[in-house]
CSV table of C-alpha atoms in Angstrom, one decimal:
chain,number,residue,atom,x,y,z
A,499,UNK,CA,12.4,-18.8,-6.3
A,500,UNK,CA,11.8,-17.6,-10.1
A,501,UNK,CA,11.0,-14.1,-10.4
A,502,UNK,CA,8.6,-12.0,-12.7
A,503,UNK,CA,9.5,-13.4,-16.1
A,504,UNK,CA,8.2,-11.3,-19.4
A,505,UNK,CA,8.3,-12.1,-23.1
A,506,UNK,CA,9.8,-11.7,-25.6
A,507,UNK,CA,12.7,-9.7,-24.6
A,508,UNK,CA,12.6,-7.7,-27.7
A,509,UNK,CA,10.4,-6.9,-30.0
A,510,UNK,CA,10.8,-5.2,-33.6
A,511,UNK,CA,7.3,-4.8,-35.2
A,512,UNK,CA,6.1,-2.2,-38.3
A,513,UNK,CA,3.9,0.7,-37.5
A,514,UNK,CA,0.3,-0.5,-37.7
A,515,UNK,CA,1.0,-4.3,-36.9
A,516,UNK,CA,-0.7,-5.6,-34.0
A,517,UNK,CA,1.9,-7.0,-30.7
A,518,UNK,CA,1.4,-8.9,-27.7
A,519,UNK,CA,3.6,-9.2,-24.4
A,520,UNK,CA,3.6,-11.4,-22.1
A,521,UNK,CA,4.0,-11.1,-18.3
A,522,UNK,CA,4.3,-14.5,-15.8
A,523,UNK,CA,4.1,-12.9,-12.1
A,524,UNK,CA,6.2,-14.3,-9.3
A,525,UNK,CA,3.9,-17.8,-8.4
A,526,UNK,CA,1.5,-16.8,-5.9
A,527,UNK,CA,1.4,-13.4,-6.1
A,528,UNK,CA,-2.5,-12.4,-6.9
A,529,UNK,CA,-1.8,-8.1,-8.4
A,530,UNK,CA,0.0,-7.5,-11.6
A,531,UNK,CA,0.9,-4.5,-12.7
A,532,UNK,CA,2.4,-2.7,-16.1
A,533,UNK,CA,3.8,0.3,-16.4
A,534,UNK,CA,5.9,2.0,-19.9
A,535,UNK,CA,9.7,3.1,-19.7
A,536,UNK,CA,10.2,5.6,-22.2
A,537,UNK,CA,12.9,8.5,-22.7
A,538,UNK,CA,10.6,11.5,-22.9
A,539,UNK,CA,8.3,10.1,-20.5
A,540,UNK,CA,10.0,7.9,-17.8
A,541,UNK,CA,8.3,5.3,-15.6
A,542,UNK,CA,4.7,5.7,-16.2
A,543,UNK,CA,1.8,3.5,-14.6
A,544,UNK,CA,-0.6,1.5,-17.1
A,545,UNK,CA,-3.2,-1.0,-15.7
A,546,UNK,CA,-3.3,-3.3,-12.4
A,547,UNK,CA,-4.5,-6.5,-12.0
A,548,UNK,CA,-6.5,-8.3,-8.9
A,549,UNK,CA,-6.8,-11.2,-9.6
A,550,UNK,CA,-8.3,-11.7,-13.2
A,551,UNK,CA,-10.0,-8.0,-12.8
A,552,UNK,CA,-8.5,-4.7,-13.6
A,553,UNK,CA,-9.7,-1.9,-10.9
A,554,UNK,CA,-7.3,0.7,-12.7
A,555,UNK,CA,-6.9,1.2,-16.2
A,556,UNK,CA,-6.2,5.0,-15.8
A,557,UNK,CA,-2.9,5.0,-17.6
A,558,UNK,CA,-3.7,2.7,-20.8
A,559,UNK,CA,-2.9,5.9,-22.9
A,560,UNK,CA,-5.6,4.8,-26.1
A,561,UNK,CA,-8.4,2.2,-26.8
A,562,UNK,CA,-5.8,0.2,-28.5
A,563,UNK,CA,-4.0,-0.4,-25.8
A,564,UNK,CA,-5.7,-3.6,-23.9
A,565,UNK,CA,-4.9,-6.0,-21.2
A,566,UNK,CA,-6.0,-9.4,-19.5
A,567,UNK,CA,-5.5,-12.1,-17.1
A,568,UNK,CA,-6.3,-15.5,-16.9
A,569,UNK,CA,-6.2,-17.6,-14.1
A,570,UNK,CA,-5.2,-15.4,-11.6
A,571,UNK,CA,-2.1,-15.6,-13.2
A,572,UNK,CA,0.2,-14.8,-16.6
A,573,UNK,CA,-1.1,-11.4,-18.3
A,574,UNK,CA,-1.2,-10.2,-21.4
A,575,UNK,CA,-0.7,-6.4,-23.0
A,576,UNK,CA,-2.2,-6.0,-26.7
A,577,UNK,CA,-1.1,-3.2,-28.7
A,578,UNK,CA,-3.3,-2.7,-31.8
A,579,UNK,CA,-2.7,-1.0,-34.7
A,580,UNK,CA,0.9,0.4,-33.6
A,581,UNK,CA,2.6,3.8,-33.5
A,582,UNK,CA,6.1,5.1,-33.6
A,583,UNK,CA,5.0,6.7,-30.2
A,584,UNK,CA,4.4,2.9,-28.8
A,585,UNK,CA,8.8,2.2,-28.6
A,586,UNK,CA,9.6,1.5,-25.4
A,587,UNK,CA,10.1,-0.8,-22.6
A,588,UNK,CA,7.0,-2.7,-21.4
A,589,UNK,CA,7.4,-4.1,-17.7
A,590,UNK,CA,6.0,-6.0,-16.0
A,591,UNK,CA,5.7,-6.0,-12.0
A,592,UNK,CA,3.7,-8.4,-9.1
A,593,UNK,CA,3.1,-8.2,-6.0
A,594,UNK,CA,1.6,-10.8,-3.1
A,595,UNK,CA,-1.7,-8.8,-2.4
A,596,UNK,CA,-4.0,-7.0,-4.2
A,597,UNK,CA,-3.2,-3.1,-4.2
A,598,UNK,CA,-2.0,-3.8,-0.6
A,599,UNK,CA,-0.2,-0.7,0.3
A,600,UNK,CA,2.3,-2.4,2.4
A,601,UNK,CA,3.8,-4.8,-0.7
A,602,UNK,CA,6.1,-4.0,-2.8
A,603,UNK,CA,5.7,-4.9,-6.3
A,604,UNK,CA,8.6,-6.7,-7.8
A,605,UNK,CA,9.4,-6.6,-11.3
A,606,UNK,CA,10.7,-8.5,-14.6
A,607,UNK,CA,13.3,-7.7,-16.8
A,608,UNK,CA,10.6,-6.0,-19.5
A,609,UNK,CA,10.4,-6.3,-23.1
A,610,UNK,CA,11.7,-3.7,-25.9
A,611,UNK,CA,9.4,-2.4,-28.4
A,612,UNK,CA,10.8,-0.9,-31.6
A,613,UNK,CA,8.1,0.5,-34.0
A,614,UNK,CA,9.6,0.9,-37.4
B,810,UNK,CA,-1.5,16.4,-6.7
B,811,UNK,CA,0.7,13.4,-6.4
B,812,UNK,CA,4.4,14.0,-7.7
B,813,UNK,CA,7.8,12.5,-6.6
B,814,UNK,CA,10.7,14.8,-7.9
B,815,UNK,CA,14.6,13.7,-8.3
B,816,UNK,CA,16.2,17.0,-9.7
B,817,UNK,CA,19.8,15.5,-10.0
B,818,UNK,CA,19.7,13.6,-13.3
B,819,UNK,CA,23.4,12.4,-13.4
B,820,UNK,CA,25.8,11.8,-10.8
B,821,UNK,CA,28.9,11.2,-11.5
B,822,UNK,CA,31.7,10.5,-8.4
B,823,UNK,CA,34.8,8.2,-8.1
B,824,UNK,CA,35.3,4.9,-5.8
B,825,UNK,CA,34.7,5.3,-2.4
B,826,UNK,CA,33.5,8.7,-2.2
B,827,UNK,CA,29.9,9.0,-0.5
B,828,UNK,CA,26.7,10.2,-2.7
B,829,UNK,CA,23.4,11.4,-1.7
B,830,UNK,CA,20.7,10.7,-4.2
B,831,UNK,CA,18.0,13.5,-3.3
B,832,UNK,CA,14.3,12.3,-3.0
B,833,UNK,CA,11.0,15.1,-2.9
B,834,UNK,CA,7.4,14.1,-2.9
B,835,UNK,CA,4.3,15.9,-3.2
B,836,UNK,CA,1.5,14.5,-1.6
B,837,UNK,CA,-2.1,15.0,0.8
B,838,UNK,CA,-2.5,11.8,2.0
B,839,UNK,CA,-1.5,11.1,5.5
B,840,UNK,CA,-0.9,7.4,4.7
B,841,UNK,CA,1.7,6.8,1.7
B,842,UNK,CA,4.8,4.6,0.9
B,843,UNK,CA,7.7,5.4,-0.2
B,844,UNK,CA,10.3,2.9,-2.1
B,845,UNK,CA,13.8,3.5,-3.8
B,846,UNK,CA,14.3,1.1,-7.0
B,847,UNK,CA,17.8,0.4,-8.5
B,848,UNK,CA,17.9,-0.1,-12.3
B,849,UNK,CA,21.6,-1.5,-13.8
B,850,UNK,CA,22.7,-1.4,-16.9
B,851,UNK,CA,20.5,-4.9,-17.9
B,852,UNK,CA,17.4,-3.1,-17.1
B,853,UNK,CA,15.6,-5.0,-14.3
B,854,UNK,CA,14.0,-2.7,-11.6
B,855,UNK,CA,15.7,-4.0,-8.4
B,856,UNK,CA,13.7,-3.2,-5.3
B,857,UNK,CA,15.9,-1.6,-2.2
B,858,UNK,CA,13.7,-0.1,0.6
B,859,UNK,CA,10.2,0.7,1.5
B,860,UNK,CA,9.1,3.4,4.0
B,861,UNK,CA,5.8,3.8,5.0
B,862,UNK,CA,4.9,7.6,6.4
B,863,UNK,CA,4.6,6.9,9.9
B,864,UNK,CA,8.1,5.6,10.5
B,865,UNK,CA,10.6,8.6,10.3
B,866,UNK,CA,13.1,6.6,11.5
B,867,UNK,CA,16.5,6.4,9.2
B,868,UNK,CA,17.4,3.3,8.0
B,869,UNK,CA,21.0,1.9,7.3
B,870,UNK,CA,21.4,-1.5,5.4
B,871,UNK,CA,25.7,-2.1,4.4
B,872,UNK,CA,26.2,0.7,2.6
B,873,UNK,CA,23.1,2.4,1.8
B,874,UNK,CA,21.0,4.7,4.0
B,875,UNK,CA,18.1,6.5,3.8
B,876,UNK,CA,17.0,9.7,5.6
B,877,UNK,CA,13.7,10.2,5.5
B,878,UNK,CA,12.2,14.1,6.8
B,879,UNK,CA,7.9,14.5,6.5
B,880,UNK,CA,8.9,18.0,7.6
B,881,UNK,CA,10.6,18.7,4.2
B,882,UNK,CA,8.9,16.0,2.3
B,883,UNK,CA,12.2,14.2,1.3
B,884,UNK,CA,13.4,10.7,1.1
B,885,UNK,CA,17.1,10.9,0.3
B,886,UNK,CA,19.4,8.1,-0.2
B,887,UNK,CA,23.1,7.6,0.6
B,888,UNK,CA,25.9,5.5,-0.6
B,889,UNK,CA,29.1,5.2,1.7
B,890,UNK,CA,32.0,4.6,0.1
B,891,UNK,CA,30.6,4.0,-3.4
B,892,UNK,CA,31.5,0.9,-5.5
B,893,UNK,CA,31.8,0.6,-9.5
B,894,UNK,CA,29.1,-1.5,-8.9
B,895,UNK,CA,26.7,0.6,-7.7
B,896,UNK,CA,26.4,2.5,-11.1
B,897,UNK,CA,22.8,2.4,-12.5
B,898,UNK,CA,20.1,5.1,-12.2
B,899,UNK,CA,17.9,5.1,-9.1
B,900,UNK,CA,14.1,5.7,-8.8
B,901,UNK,CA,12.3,7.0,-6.0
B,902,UNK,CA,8.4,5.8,-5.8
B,903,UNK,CA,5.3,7.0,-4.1
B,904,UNK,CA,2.3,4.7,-3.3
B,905,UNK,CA,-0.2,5.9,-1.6
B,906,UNK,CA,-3.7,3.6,-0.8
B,907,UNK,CA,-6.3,5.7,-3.2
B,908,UNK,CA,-5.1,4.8,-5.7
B,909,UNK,CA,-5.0,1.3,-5.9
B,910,UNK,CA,-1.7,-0.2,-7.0
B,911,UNK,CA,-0.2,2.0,-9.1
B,912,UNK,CA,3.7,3.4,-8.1
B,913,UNK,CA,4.2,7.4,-9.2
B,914,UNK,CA,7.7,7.3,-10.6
B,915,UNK,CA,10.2,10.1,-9.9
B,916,UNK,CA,12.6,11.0,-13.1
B,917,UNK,CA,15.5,8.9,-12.1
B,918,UNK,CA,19.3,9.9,-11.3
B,919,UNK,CA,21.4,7.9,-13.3
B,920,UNK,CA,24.6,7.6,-11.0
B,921,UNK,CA,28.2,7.0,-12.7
B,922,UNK,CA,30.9,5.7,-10.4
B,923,UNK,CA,34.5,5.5,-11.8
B,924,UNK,CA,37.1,3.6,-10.7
């Protein structure tokens, strides 16, 4: 079956533009997660999804990063106002249960954001 | 607190020797997981193996193998007689329930295999 699918694949934006990225989970599969690949930082967690609801937002590193999900289903990460710091990759990961300890999330290829 | 340390940062070996990718986790829950991810060249984080902390038991799938010790807090991972193939960098993970979904990343050891 199709697997988590994200776009755009890359992104090129100017500092202080405003970018969204898009995340379509494996079908069925009710917790979404994002996390941020970057050089100096690695693999670092951002927000999960349950459903339409986000019990953990502990990583969203400012207020203008935001996050939502409709229908159970495709999410969507908002960066406002963006920063040089922002370049990275974005992905995207799913799982079948909600925070269930015993799935393992599966992710999507990401997308690449470039802040000029 | 909760930490997941790979120390090797690049491995670099030649076809069909064996390589151990070193695993150490820092935890105080008595219920966690444990996963390996492989990430080629194109960039998609490929699941391998999940481990949960009450099964110490090694696991072998093909080529790969996984030793995994509570008593020295490690999860290492070996590749027999390593492929061209198998060059990408390698994540170990922590999950552990408190803390809803979210995966704790180790550094990654980006492994080179030459032919």
């Amino acid at each position: 079956g199709a697997g988590v699918s994200q776009s755009p694949s890359n992104k090129v934006t100017e500092k202080g533009k405003d970018v969204e990225l898009r995340c379509d989970p494996i079908s069925g599969h009710t917790a979404l997660y994002w996390y941020r690949q970057s050089l100096g930082q690695g693999l670092e967690f951002l927000i999960y999804f349950q459903g339409n609801s986000a019990p953990d937002k502990s990583g969203l590193p400012s207020d203008r990063f935001s996050a939502e999900r409709t229908g159970g289903s495709v999410s969507t990460l908002t960066i406002q106002r963006t920063q040089q710091e922002d370049s990275a990759v974005y992905l995207c990961a799913s799982s079948s249960r909600a925070g269930g300890a015993t799935d393992t999330q599966y992710f999507g290829p990401g997308t690449r954001l470039t802040v000029l | 607190a909760q930490k997941v340390t790979q120390a090797q940062t690049e491995i670099s070996v030649v076809e069909k020797e064996d390589v151990t990718l070193d695993c150490v986790y820092e935890t105080r829950d008595t219920t966690y997981y444990l996963f390996w991810y492989k990430q080629p060249p194109s960039g998609e984080l490929v699941f391998l193996i999940r481990r949960n902390s009450f099964d110490e038991q090694n696991e072998i799938s093909g080529r790969y193998s996984w030793n995994f010790q509570k008593s020295t807090s490690s999860f290492n991972f070996t590749i027999t007689a390593s492929q061209v193939v198998d060059s990408a960098v390698y994540f170990c993970a922590l999950f552990f329930g408190n803390q809803g979904g979210k995966l704790i990343f180790g550094q990654g050891t980006e492994l080179s295999v030459k032919p």
